[in-house]
Tab-separated table of C-alpha atoms (C1' of nucleotides) in Angstrom:
chain	number	residue	atom	x	y	z
A	1	MET	CA	189.704	129.896	118.504
A	2	SER	CA	190.129	129.342	114.876
A	3	LEU	CA	191.061	132.477	113.303
A	4	PRO	CA	194.720	132.461	114.255
A	5	HIS	CA	194.943	129.094	112.873
A	6	ALA	CA	193.239	130.039	109.839
A	7	ILE	CA	195.866	132.630	109.349
A	8	LEU	CA	198.640	130.455	110.043
A	9	THR	CA	197.344	128.196	107.352
A	10	ALA	CA	197.200	130.897	104.738
A	11	LEU	CA	200.710	132.195	105.598
A	12	LEU	CA	202.227	128.613	105.416
A	13	GLU	CA	200.608	128.400	102.007
A	14	LYS	CA	201.845	131.614	101.027
A	15	PRO	CA	203.711	134.323	102.999
A	16	SER	CA	201.687	137.518	102.516
A	17	SER	CA	200.669	140.958	104.043
A	18	GLY	CA	197.614	141.938	105.799
A	19	LEU	CA	195.865	143.067	102.728
A	20	GLU	CA	196.820	140.156	100.602
A	21	LEU	CA	195.417	137.951	103.369
A	22	THR	CA	192.217	139.833	103.330
A	23	ARG	CA	191.852	139.284	99.818
A	24	ARG	CA	192.528	135.644	100.114
A	25	PHE	CA	190.111	135.420	102.959
A	26	ASP	CA	187.456	136.958	100.486
A	27	ARG	CA	188.338	134.146	97.936
A	28	SER	CA	189.544	130.440	98.550
A	29	ILE	CA	189.889	130.559	102.168
A	30	GLY	CA	186.526	132.188	102.747
A	31	TYR	CA	184.863	129.092	101.556
A	32	PHE	CA	185.160	127.630	105.052
A	33	TRP	CA	186.410	130.884	107.140
A	34	GLN	CA	185.677	134.431	106.857
A	35	ALA	CA	187.713	137.269	108.109
A	36	THR	CA	187.607	141.057	107.882
A	37	HIS	CA	190.997	142.936	107.464
A	38	GLN	CA	190.462	144.481	111.063
A	39	GLN	CA	190.424	141.010	112.461
A	40	ILE	CA	193.312	139.924	110.541
A	41	TYR	CA	195.472	142.986	111.463
A	42	ARG	CA	194.635	142.354	115.260
A	43	GLU	CA	195.425	138.885	115.011
A	44	LEU	CA	198.655	139.358	112.984
A	45	GLY	CA	199.699	141.666	115.743
A	46	LYS	CA	198.849	138.851	118.472
A	47	LEU	CA	200.534	136.007	116.335
A	48	GLU	CA	203.810	138.164	116.067
A	49	GLN	CA	203.911	138.736	119.827
A	50	ALA	CA	203.390	135.167	120.567
A	51	GLY	CA	206.327	134.297	118.253
A	52	HIS	CA	204.384	132.392	115.760
A	53	ILE	CA	205.098	134.605	112.816
A	54	ARG	CA	207.589	137.233	111.964
A	55	VAL	CA	207.625	140.188	109.464
A	56	LEU	CA	210.116	139.810	106.632
A	57	PRO	CA	212.907	141.987	106.499
A	58	SER	CA	213.029	142.243	102.615
A	59	PRO	CA	210.344	145.083	101.879
A	60	GLN	CA	211.592	147.537	104.621
A	61	PRO	CA	208.568	147.994	106.918
A	62	THR	CA	208.129	151.892	107.455
A	63	ARG	CA	204.959	153.338	108.508
A	64	GLY	CA	201.948	152.867	106.074
A	65	GLN	CA	204.033	150.545	104.261
A	66	ARG	CA	203.349	147.131	103.460
A	67	LYS	CA	204.387	144.346	105.716
A	68	GLU	CA	205.047	140.607	104.464
A	69	TYR	CA	204.609	137.791	107.386
A	70	GLU	CA	206.000	134.535	107.303
A	71	VAL	CA	205.586	131.452	109.823
A	72	LEU	CA	208.133	130.602	112.512
A	73	PRO	CA	208.729	127.164	113.605
A	74	ALA	CA	206.872	127.745	116.673
A	75	GLY	CA	203.665	128.975	114.509
A	76	ARG	CA	203.847	125.764	112.631
A	77	GLU	CA	204.005	123.621	115.615
A	78	GLU	CA	201.140	125.363	117.066
A	79	LEU	CA	199.210	124.844	114.038
A	80	ALA	CA	200.167	120.829	113.757
A	81	SER	CA	199.135	120.461	117.354
A	82	TRP	CA	195.828	122.276	116.734
A	83	VAL	CA	195.182	119.868	113.786
A	84	ASP	CA	195.720	116.913	115.911
A	85	ARG	CA	193.369	118.183	118.790
A	86	ARG	CA	189.993	116.931	119.331
A	87	GLU	CA	187.071	119.223	118.876
A	88	GLU	CA	183.376	118.848	118.890
A	89	PRO	CA	181.361	119.285	115.626
A	90	ARG	CA	180.034	123.003	115.275
A	91	ALA	CA	176.254	122.942	116.103
A	92	VAL	CA	174.095	124.328	113.514
A	93	ARG	CA	173.025	128.036	114.001
A	94	ASP	CA	171.054	129.051	111.028
A	95	PRO	CA	168.789	132.470	111.186
A	96	LEU	CA	166.731	131.161	107.982
A	97	LEU	CA	165.808	127.933	109.896
A	98	LEU	CA	164.875	130.172	112.723
A	99	ARG	CA	162.719	132.344	110.533
A	100	LEU	CA	160.668	129.555	109.238
A	101	ARG	CA	160.090	128.384	112.745
A	102	ALA	CA	159.195	131.833	113.767
A	103	ALA	CA	156.763	132.153	111.028
A	104	ALA	CA	155.072	128.895	112.205
A	105	ALA	CA	154.784	130.613	115.548
A	106	THR	CA	153.234	134.094	114.421
A	107	GLY	CA	151.109	132.511	111.456
A	108	GLY	CA	152.841	135.126	109.224
A	109	GLY	CA	155.427	135.074	106.802
A	110	ALA	CA	153.485	135.114	103.668
A	111	ASP	CA	155.997	136.627	101.650
A	112	LEU	CA	158.543	134.045	102.711
A	113	ASP	CA	158.573	132.418	99.205
A	114	GLU	CA	160.348	135.449	97.816
A	115	GLU	CA	162.898	135.021	100.430
A	116	LEU	CA	163.590	131.385	99.909
A	117	ARG	CA	163.707	131.888	96.079
A	118	ARG	CA	166.383	134.740	96.722
A	119	HIS	CA	168.460	132.372	98.758
A	120	LEU	CA	167.991	129.661	96.141
A	121	LEU	CA	169.407	131.817	93.590
A	122	LEU	CA	172.583	132.847	95.721
A	123	HIS	CA	173.096	129.294	96.600
A	124	ARG	CA	173.183	128.318	93.065
A	125	GLU	CA	175.660	131.099	92.115
A	126	GLN	CA	177.981	129.783	94.938
A	127	LEU	CA	177.779	126.313	93.707
A	128	ALA	CA	178.484	127.418	90.010
A	129	ALA	CA	181.591	129.392	91.570
A	130	TYR	CA	182.830	126.166	93.477
A	131	ARG	CA	182.485	124.014	90.491
A	132	GLU	CA	184.428	126.326	88.313
A	133	ILE	CA	187.249	126.378	90.873
A	134	GLU	CA	187.067	122.571	90.992
A	135	ARG	CA	187.394	122.326	87.414
A	136	ARG	CA	190.417	124.595	87.356
A	137	ASP	CA	192.259	123.376	90.267
A	138	PHE	CA	191.312	119.596	90.534
A	139	PRO	CA	191.245	118.009	86.905
A	140	PRO	CA	190.436	114.253	87.331
A	141	GLU	CA	193.456	112.898	85.633
A	142	ARG	CA	195.917	114.904	87.922
A	143	ARG	CA	198.488	112.917	90.007
A	144	ILE	CA	197.185	113.347	93.510
A	145	SER	CA	199.426	113.996	96.689
A	146	ARG	CA	198.088	113.704	99.973
A	147	GLU	CA	197.817	117.463	100.331
A	148	ASP	CA	195.973	117.842	96.963
A	149	ARG	CA	193.470	115.275	98.127
A	150	LEU	CA	193.075	117.147	101.327
A	151	ARG	CA	192.406	120.466	99.565
A	152	HIS	CA	190.156	118.935	97.469
A	153	VAL	CA	187.691	117.175	99.905
A	154	VAL	CA	187.512	120.602	101.597
A	155	LEU	CA	186.301	122.062	98.523
A	156	ARG	CA	183.925	119.148	98.081
A	157	GLY	CA	182.546	119.963	101.339
A	158	GLY	CA	181.587	123.455	100.187
A	159	ILE	CA	180.212	122.164	97.072
A	160	GLU	CA	177.998	119.573	98.803
A	161	LEU	CA	176.922	121.971	101.483
A	162	GLU	CA	175.613	124.317	98.679
A	163	SER	CA	174.040	121.348	97.062
A	164	PHE	CA	172.293	120.684	100.361
A	165	TRP	CA	170.888	124.004	100.493
A	166	ILE	CA	169.580	124.073	97.043
A	167	THR	CA	167.851	120.686	97.465
A	168	TRP	CA	166.267	121.833	100.725
A	169	LEU	CA	165.184	125.045	99.685
A	170	SER	CA	163.560	123.647	96.555
A	171	ASP	CA	161.741	121.148	98.525
A	172	THR	CA	160.702	123.552	101.089
A	173	LEU	CA	159.301	125.844	98.087
A	174	SER	CA	157.336	122.687	96.873
A	175	GLU	CA	156.197	121.822	100.232
A	176	LEU	CA	154.869	125.211	101.022
A	177	SER	CA	153.344	126.271	97.786
A	178	GLY	CA	151.805	122.742	97.389
A	179	GLY	CA	148.983	122.811	99.875
A	180	PRO	CA	146.125	125.358	101.116
A	181	GLY	CA	147.338	128.976	101.689
A	182	GLY	CA	149.455	128.844	98.481
A	183	PRO	CA	149.019	128.199	94.544
A	184	ASP	CA	148.634	124.357	93.874
A	185	GLY	CA	151.094	122.424	92.180
A	186	VAL	CA	154.730	122.317	92.121
A	187	ARG	CA	156.890	125.487	90.916
A	188	PRO	CA	158.873	124.334	87.694
A	189	ASP	CA	161.876	126.363	88.674
A	190	ALA	CA	161.924	124.903	92.345
A	191	THR	CA	162.886	121.249	91.343
A	192	ALA	CA	165.685	121.864	88.702
A	193	ASP	CA	168.822	122.381	90.798
A	194	GLY	CA	171.977	123.996	89.389
A	195	ALA	CA	173.718	120.728	89.211
B	1	MET	CA	170.710	139.493	115.904
B	2	SER	CA	168.778	136.290	116.152
B	3	LEU	CA	168.672	135.204	119.725
B	4	PRO	CA	165.800	137.569	120.824
B	5	HIS	CA	163.855	136.420	117.806
B	6	ALA	CA	164.570	132.717	119.094
B	7	ILE	CA	163.313	133.437	122.282
B	8	LEU	CA	160.294	135.320	121.108
B	9	THR	CA	159.302	132.295	119.028
B	10	ALA	CA	159.929	129.834	121.963
B	11	LEU	CA	157.739	131.889	124.057
B	12	LEU	CA	155.085	132.184	121.396
B	13	GLU	CA	154.827	128.468	121.219
B	14	LYS	CA	154.615	128.249	125.118
B	15	PRO	CA	155.232	130.755	127.788
B	16	SER	CA	158.191	129.678	130.104
B	17	SER	CA	160.537	130.361	132.711
B	18	GLY	CA	164.229	131.117	132.105
B	19	LEU	CA	165.259	127.628	133.093
B	20	GLU	CA	162.522	126.076	130.973
B	21	LEU	CA	163.698	127.954	127.936
B	22	THR	CA	167.208	126.954	128.592
B	23	ARG	CA	165.961	123.087	128.653
B	24	ARG	CA	164.012	123.817	125.310
B	25	PHE	CA	167.060	125.560	123.907
B	26	ASP	CA	168.997	122.151	124.693
B	27	ARG	CA	166.349	120.204	122.817
B	28	SER	CA	164.036	120.979	120.014
B	29	ILE	CA	165.142	124.643	119.536
B	30	GLY	CA	168.747	123.618	119.607
B	31	TYR	CA	168.713	121.943	116.211
B	32	PHE	CA	168.927	125.172	114.679
B	33	TRP	CA	169.896	127.703	117.497
B	34	GLN	CA	171.581	127.300	120.748
B	35	ALA	CA	171.816	129.624	123.895
B	36	THR	CA	173.105	129.047	127.262
B	37	HIS	CA	171.050	130.091	130.506
B	38	GLN	CA	173.268	133.313	130.791
B	39	GLN	CA	172.381	134.607	127.483
B	40	ILE	CA	168.685	133.768	127.930
B	41	TYR	CA	168.328	135.404	131.178
B	42	ARG	CA	170.244	138.514	129.840
B	43	GLU	CA	168.131	138.691	126.804
B	44	LEU	CA	164.971	138.373	128.823
B	45	GLY	CA	165.889	141.227	130.699
B	46	LYS	CA	166.222	143.219	127.827
B	47	LEU	CA	162.899	142.040	126.117
B	48	GLU	CA	160.964	142.717	129.080
B	49	GLN	CA	162.649	146.418	129.274
B	50	ALA	CA	161.807	146.864	125.361
B	51	GLY	CA	158.103	146.118	126.344
B	52	HIS	CA	158.209	142.781	124.239
B	53	ILE	CA	157.289	140.377	126.885
B	54	ARG	CA	156.070	140.488	130.527
B	55	VAL	CA	156.364	138.409	133.481
B	56	LEU	CA	153.121	136.571	134.434
B	57	PRO	CA	151.735	137.646	137.662
B	58	SER	CA	150.451	134.119	138.683
B	59	PRO	CA	153.393	132.350	140.167
B	60	GLN	CA	153.962	135.391	142.257
B	61	PRO	CA	157.614	136.114	141.596
B	62	THR	CA	159.776	136.732	144.623
B	63	ARG	CA	163.789	136.639	144.574
B	64	GLY	CA	165.313	133.350	143.662
B	65	GLN	CA	161.777	132.275	142.509
B	66	ARG	CA	160.664	130.971	139.141
B	67	LYS	CA	159.309	133.726	136.661
B	68	GLU	CA	157.335	132.945	133.796
B	69	TYR	CA	157.218	135.078	130.692
B	70	GLU	CA	154.732	135.540	127.858
B	71	VAL	CA	155.062	137.594	124.730
B	72	LEU	CA	153.068	141.070	124.265
B	73	PRO	CA	151.465	142.217	121.225
B	74	ALA	CA	154.665	144.561	120.514
B	75	GLY	CA	156.794	141.389	120.800
B	76	ARG	CA	154.603	139.670	118.365
B	77	GLU	CA	154.977	142.350	115.986
B	78	GLU	CA	158.528	142.576	116.184
B	79	LEU	CA	159.062	138.871	115.334
B	80	ALA	CA	156.446	138.950	112.436
B	81	SER	CA	158.456	141.943	110.744
B	82	TRP	CA	161.847	140.160	111.268
B	83	VAL	CA	160.345	137.081	109.309
B	84	ASP	CA	159.463	139.315	106.586
B	85	ARG	CA	162.924	141.099	106.539
B	86	ARG	CA	165.588	140.215	103.994
B	87	GLU	CA	168.825	138.478	105.299
B	88	GLU	CA	171.912	137.296	103.485
B	89	PRO	CA	172.421	133.546	103.799
B	90	ARG	CA	174.939	132.679	106.645
B	91	ALA	CA	178.274	131.943	105.408
B	92	VAL	CA	180.084	128.519	106.382
B	93	ARG	CA	182.670	128.749	108.954
B	94	ASP	CA	183.483	125.335	110.062
B	95	PRO	CA	186.530	124.349	112.032
B	96	LEU	CA	186.849	120.930	110.540
B	97	LEU	CA	187.133	121.928	107.053
B	98	LEU	CA	189.692	124.523	108.249
B	99	ARG	CA	191.629	121.804	110.006
B	100	LEU	CA	191.838	119.715	106.936
B	101	ARG	CA	193.171	122.699	105.073
B	102	ALA	CA	195.679	123.281	107.891
B	103	ALA	CA	196.842	119.560	107.488
B	104	ALA	CA	197.377	120.082	103.965
B	105	ALA	CA	199.503	123.118	104.644
B	106	THR	CA	201.582	121.679	107.608
B	107	GLY	CA	201.863	118.078	105.953
B	108	GLY	CA	200.857	116.450	109.337
B	109	GLY	CA	197.267	115.395	110.667
B	110	ALA	CA	198.298	111.747	110.394
B	111	ASP	CA	195.742	110.858	113.151
B	112	LEU	CA	192.979	112.752	111.460
B	113	ASP	CA	191.199	109.624	110.415
B	114	GLU	CA	190.376	108.872	114.062
B	115	GLU	CA	188.938	112.512	114.631
B	116	LEU	CA	186.838	112.140	111.284
B	117	ARG	CA	185.436	108.771	112.433
B	118	ARG	CA	184.574	110.280	115.909
B	119	HIS	CA	182.619	113.078	113.983
B	120	LEU	CA	180.873	110.617	111.721
B	121	LEU	CA	179.552	108.632	114.802
B	122	LEU	CA	178.420	111.797	116.395
B	123	HIS	CA	176.351	112.870	113.369
B	124	ARG	CA	175.009	109.414	113.014
B	125	GLU	CA	173.628	109.673	116.574
B	126	GLN	CA	172.377	113.266	115.949
B	127	LEU	CA	170.554	111.869	112.808
B	128	ALA	CA	169.144	109.024	114.591
B	129	ALA	CA	167.784	111.515	117.351
B	130	TYR	CA	166.287	113.812	114.545
B	131	ARG	CA	164.723	110.889	112.792
B	132	GLU	CA	163.045	109.935	116.013
B	133	ILE	CA	161.449	113.318	116.344
B	134	GLU	CA	160.164	113.226	112.740
B	135	ARG	CA	158.446	109.851	113.354
B	136	ARG	CA	157.020	110.982	116.671
B	137	ASP	CA	156.045	114.381	115.750
B	138	PHE	CA	155.203	114.446	111.957
B	139	PRO	CA	153.511	110.944	111.029
B	140	PRO	CA	152.608	110.793	107.335
B	141	GLU	CA	149.132	110.277	107.598
B	142	ARG	CA	148.653	113.435	109.713
B	143	ARG	CA	146.538	116.452	108.635
B	144	ILE	CA	148.924	119.289	107.648
B	145	SER	CA	148.502	122.896	108.551
B	146	ARG	CA	150.816	125.440	107.177
B	147	GLU	CA	152.334	125.778	110.626
B	148	ASP	CA	153.073	122.126	110.843
B	149	ARG	CA	154.619	121.993	107.408
B	150	LEU	CA	156.877	125.096	108.319
B	151	ARG	CA	157.989	123.104	111.448
B	152	HIS	CA	158.368	119.979	109.453
B	153	VAL	CA	160.878	121.607	106.745
B	154	VAL	CA	162.885	123.131	109.410
B	155	LEU	CA	163.386	119.455	110.958
B	156	ARG	CA	163.907	118.165	107.468
B	157	GLY	CA	166.769	120.722	107.051
B	158	GLY	CA	168.361	119.341	110.458
B	159	ILE	CA	168.049	115.943	109.070
B	160	GLU	CA	169.659	116.588	105.911
B	161	LEU	CA	172.342	118.625	107.187
B	162	GLU	CA	173.299	115.697	109.421
B	163	SER	CA	172.934	113.495	106.177
B	164	PHE	CA	175.435	115.627	104.553
B	165	TRP	CA	178.005	115.595	106.902
B	166	ILE	CA	177.605	111.744	107.084
B	167	THR	CA	178.232	111.216	103.435
B	168	TRP	CA	181.059	113.962	103.265
B	169	LEU	CA	183.037	112.220	106.220
B	170	SER	CA	182.419	108.815	104.716
B	171	ASP	CA	183.453	110.159	101.412
B	172	THR	CA	186.596	111.777	103.004
B	173	LEU	CA	187.799	108.955	104.841
B	174	SER	CA	187.821	106.667	101.735
B	175	GLU	CA	189.241	109.372	99.733
B	176	LEU	CA	192.097	109.757	102.474
B	177	SER	CA	192.645	106.210	103.209
B	178	GLY	CA	192.595	105.195	99.671
B	179	GLY	CA	195.896	106.237	98.283
B	180	PRO	CA	199.668	106.409	99.274
B	181	GLY	CA	200.181	107.290	102.770
B	182	GLY	CA	197.167	105.258	104.036
B	183	PRO	CA	196.259	101.436	104.004
B	184	ASP	CA	194.821	100.607	100.467
B	185	GLY	CA	191.260	99.672	99.800
B	186	VAL	CA	188.143	101.379	101.073
B	187	ARG	CA	187.077	101.114	104.835
B	188	PRO	CA	183.923	99.157	105.088
B	189	ASP	CA	182.343	101.547	107.723
B	190	ALA	CA	183.272	104.382	105.768
B	191	THR	CA	180.759	103.783	103.155
B	192	ALA	CA	177.453	102.525	104.802
B	193	ASP	CA	175.755	105.619	105.726
B	194	GLY	CA	173.473	105.754	108.997
B	195	ALA	CA	170.401	106.482	107.028
C	1	DC	C1'	171.447	121.894	159.775
C	2	DT	C1'	173.950	120.335	156.025
C	3	DG	C1'	173.966	119.262	151.361
C	4	DT	C1'	171.955	119.062	147.076
C	5	DC	C1'	169.101	120.667	143.459
C	6	DC	C1'	166.358	124.597	141.299
C	7	DA	C1'	166.174	128.868	139.586
C	8	DT	C1'	168.258	133.462	138.609
C	9	DG	C1'	171.332	135.941	138.161
C	10	DT	C1'	176.919	138.754	137.883
C	11	DA	C1'	181.450	139.517	135.820
C	12	DA	C1'	185.304	138.839	132.808
C	13	DG	C1'	187.022	137.997	128.506
C	14	DC	C1'	187.116	137.018	123.880
C	15	DG	C1'	185.691	137.036	118.743
C	16	DG	C1'	183.325	139.303	115.260
C	17	DT	C1'	181.242	143.581	113.195
C	18	DT	C1'	180.803	148.381	111.910
C	19	DA	C1'	182.821	152.897	111.528
C	20	DC	C1'	186.464	155.648	111.437
C	21	DA	C1'	191.675	157.244	111.030
C	22	DT	C1'	196.076	157.943	108.756
C	23	DG	C1'	200.200	157.495	106.021
C	24	DA	C1'	201.971	156.259	101.250
C	25	DT	C1'	201.426	155.578	96.436
C	26	DT	C1'	199.703	156.169	92.078
C	27	DT	C1'	196.886	158.549	88.829
C	28	DT	C1'	194.881	162.614	86.474
D	1	DA	C1'	198.295	169.878	93.196
D	2	DA	C1'	194.070	166.909	93.713
D	3	DA	C1'	191.846	162.782	93.944
D	4	DA	C1'	191.898	157.881	94.071
D	5	DT	C1'	193.820	153.760	95.804
D	6	DC	C1'	196.800	151.059	98.757
D	7	DA	C1'	197.677	149.724	103.154
D	8	DT	C1'	197.880	149.525	108.040
D	9	DG	C1'	195.865	150.505	111.690
D	10	DT	C1'	192.005	152.452	116.062
D	11	DA	C1'	187.926	152.378	118.573
D	12	DA	C1'	183.246	151.284	120.008
D	13	DC	C1'	179.818	148.072	120.131
D	14	DC	C1'	177.505	143.176	120.425
D	15	DG	C1'	177.012	138.482	121.080
D	16	DC	C1'	178.928	134.260	122.968
D	17	DT	C1'	181.492	131.571	126.281
D	18	DT	C1'	182.998	130.518	130.951
D	19	DA	C1'	183.284	130.851	135.553
D	20	DC	C1'	181.344	132.317	139.626
D	21	DA	C1'	177.440	134.111	143.029
D	22	DT	C1'	173.164	134.018	145.466
D	23	DG	C1'	168.820	132.744	147.356
D	24	DG	C1'	165.001	129.381	147.943
D	25	DA	C1'	163.136	124.581	148.214
D	26	DC	C1'	163.662	119.920	149.830
D	27	DA	C1'	166.026	115.388	151.620
D	28	DG	C1'	168.637	113.149	154.845
DNA sequence: CTGTCCATGTAAGCGGTTACATGATTTT
DNA sequence: AAAATCATGTAACCGCTTACATGGACAG
């Protein structure tokens, strides 16, 4: 039950139309939550009906025309109460880990190295993108409000998660290529991480 | 589309009944994939209908009685082909990160520290549990087959993910308590990680 | 024979994904 | 006028979650 809260957060940061929200979910918000435009439009309808948001009257919403939403007090209160709620940590559910275990069970997966290297590359690119955001939005000398700190630690979470994957994938490639059934020695590109 | 493959993997490792599978999903398999008994029974039905698994005739399956399943060659082939397939890395979708961002947007979340500390504790417990498994199942002197290595790197993934959370939560607690709006100085229990 | 546990299911609802539809605006 | 793009939707499907139902085995 987090999508409505993600949308409320995004609208609090800046009132937007559905398509603008979609683009923001593809960018900064997408670092920790994804949503397609279909999800977003459906949820905007629900939130409006619940009295949590409203359509701004200014851009005169006719059919097929852009509708800009803003958060109402009730929506802000709902979001604030959700922030203070207890929630259990989300359990891991990762298909790649499962596939390695499946490879162990079938005895197959001879070409897994290639897939692991492909993922390694993707995570390195993602990490570079996050670091660029960090450089741009959180320069070290900046005066730091509590809000900026919160946003920064969230980004740090994304950065460190990507770093985890890069380290783990590199170690896994070494581990799997190091023994019988693979070429001996450690692959040079598997140990140099993207930092 | 990973649940059927998780079940095939589990059944390859050891033929089981639905309830036994449920328990195994609460334990070792649950480190990277979760499923409730309802999901499992439904999926067992589908897999049987698809000719990927079958009921063992030995425990004489009558109504309300235990039914033990095993993987058929077609199921093994399906699993093997899935292992070799390409799949994009799963994107992050974590409510806790979202809640921090929401706290930045509302300006609230004064009690977030408590929730972060609670998560920190839970992750430390999980990490300890994984380390215990590692100690028991993967002693250092062991002869290592490719299969053992695969299972070990999967467990290492779980261990390192928990370590990531512990580090990030500790850093975040320091960061948020260190400045204006919180007590000055770094909390001693926030920097000592559970390793 | 009653309650409890074991084991297998059914049903309803929700969130996420994919594909398709439609009106308005801008470009060529 | 046609094509491309912007913007807002609808519909169908699938997986996951929660709650409830049913039947057999066993203990008191």
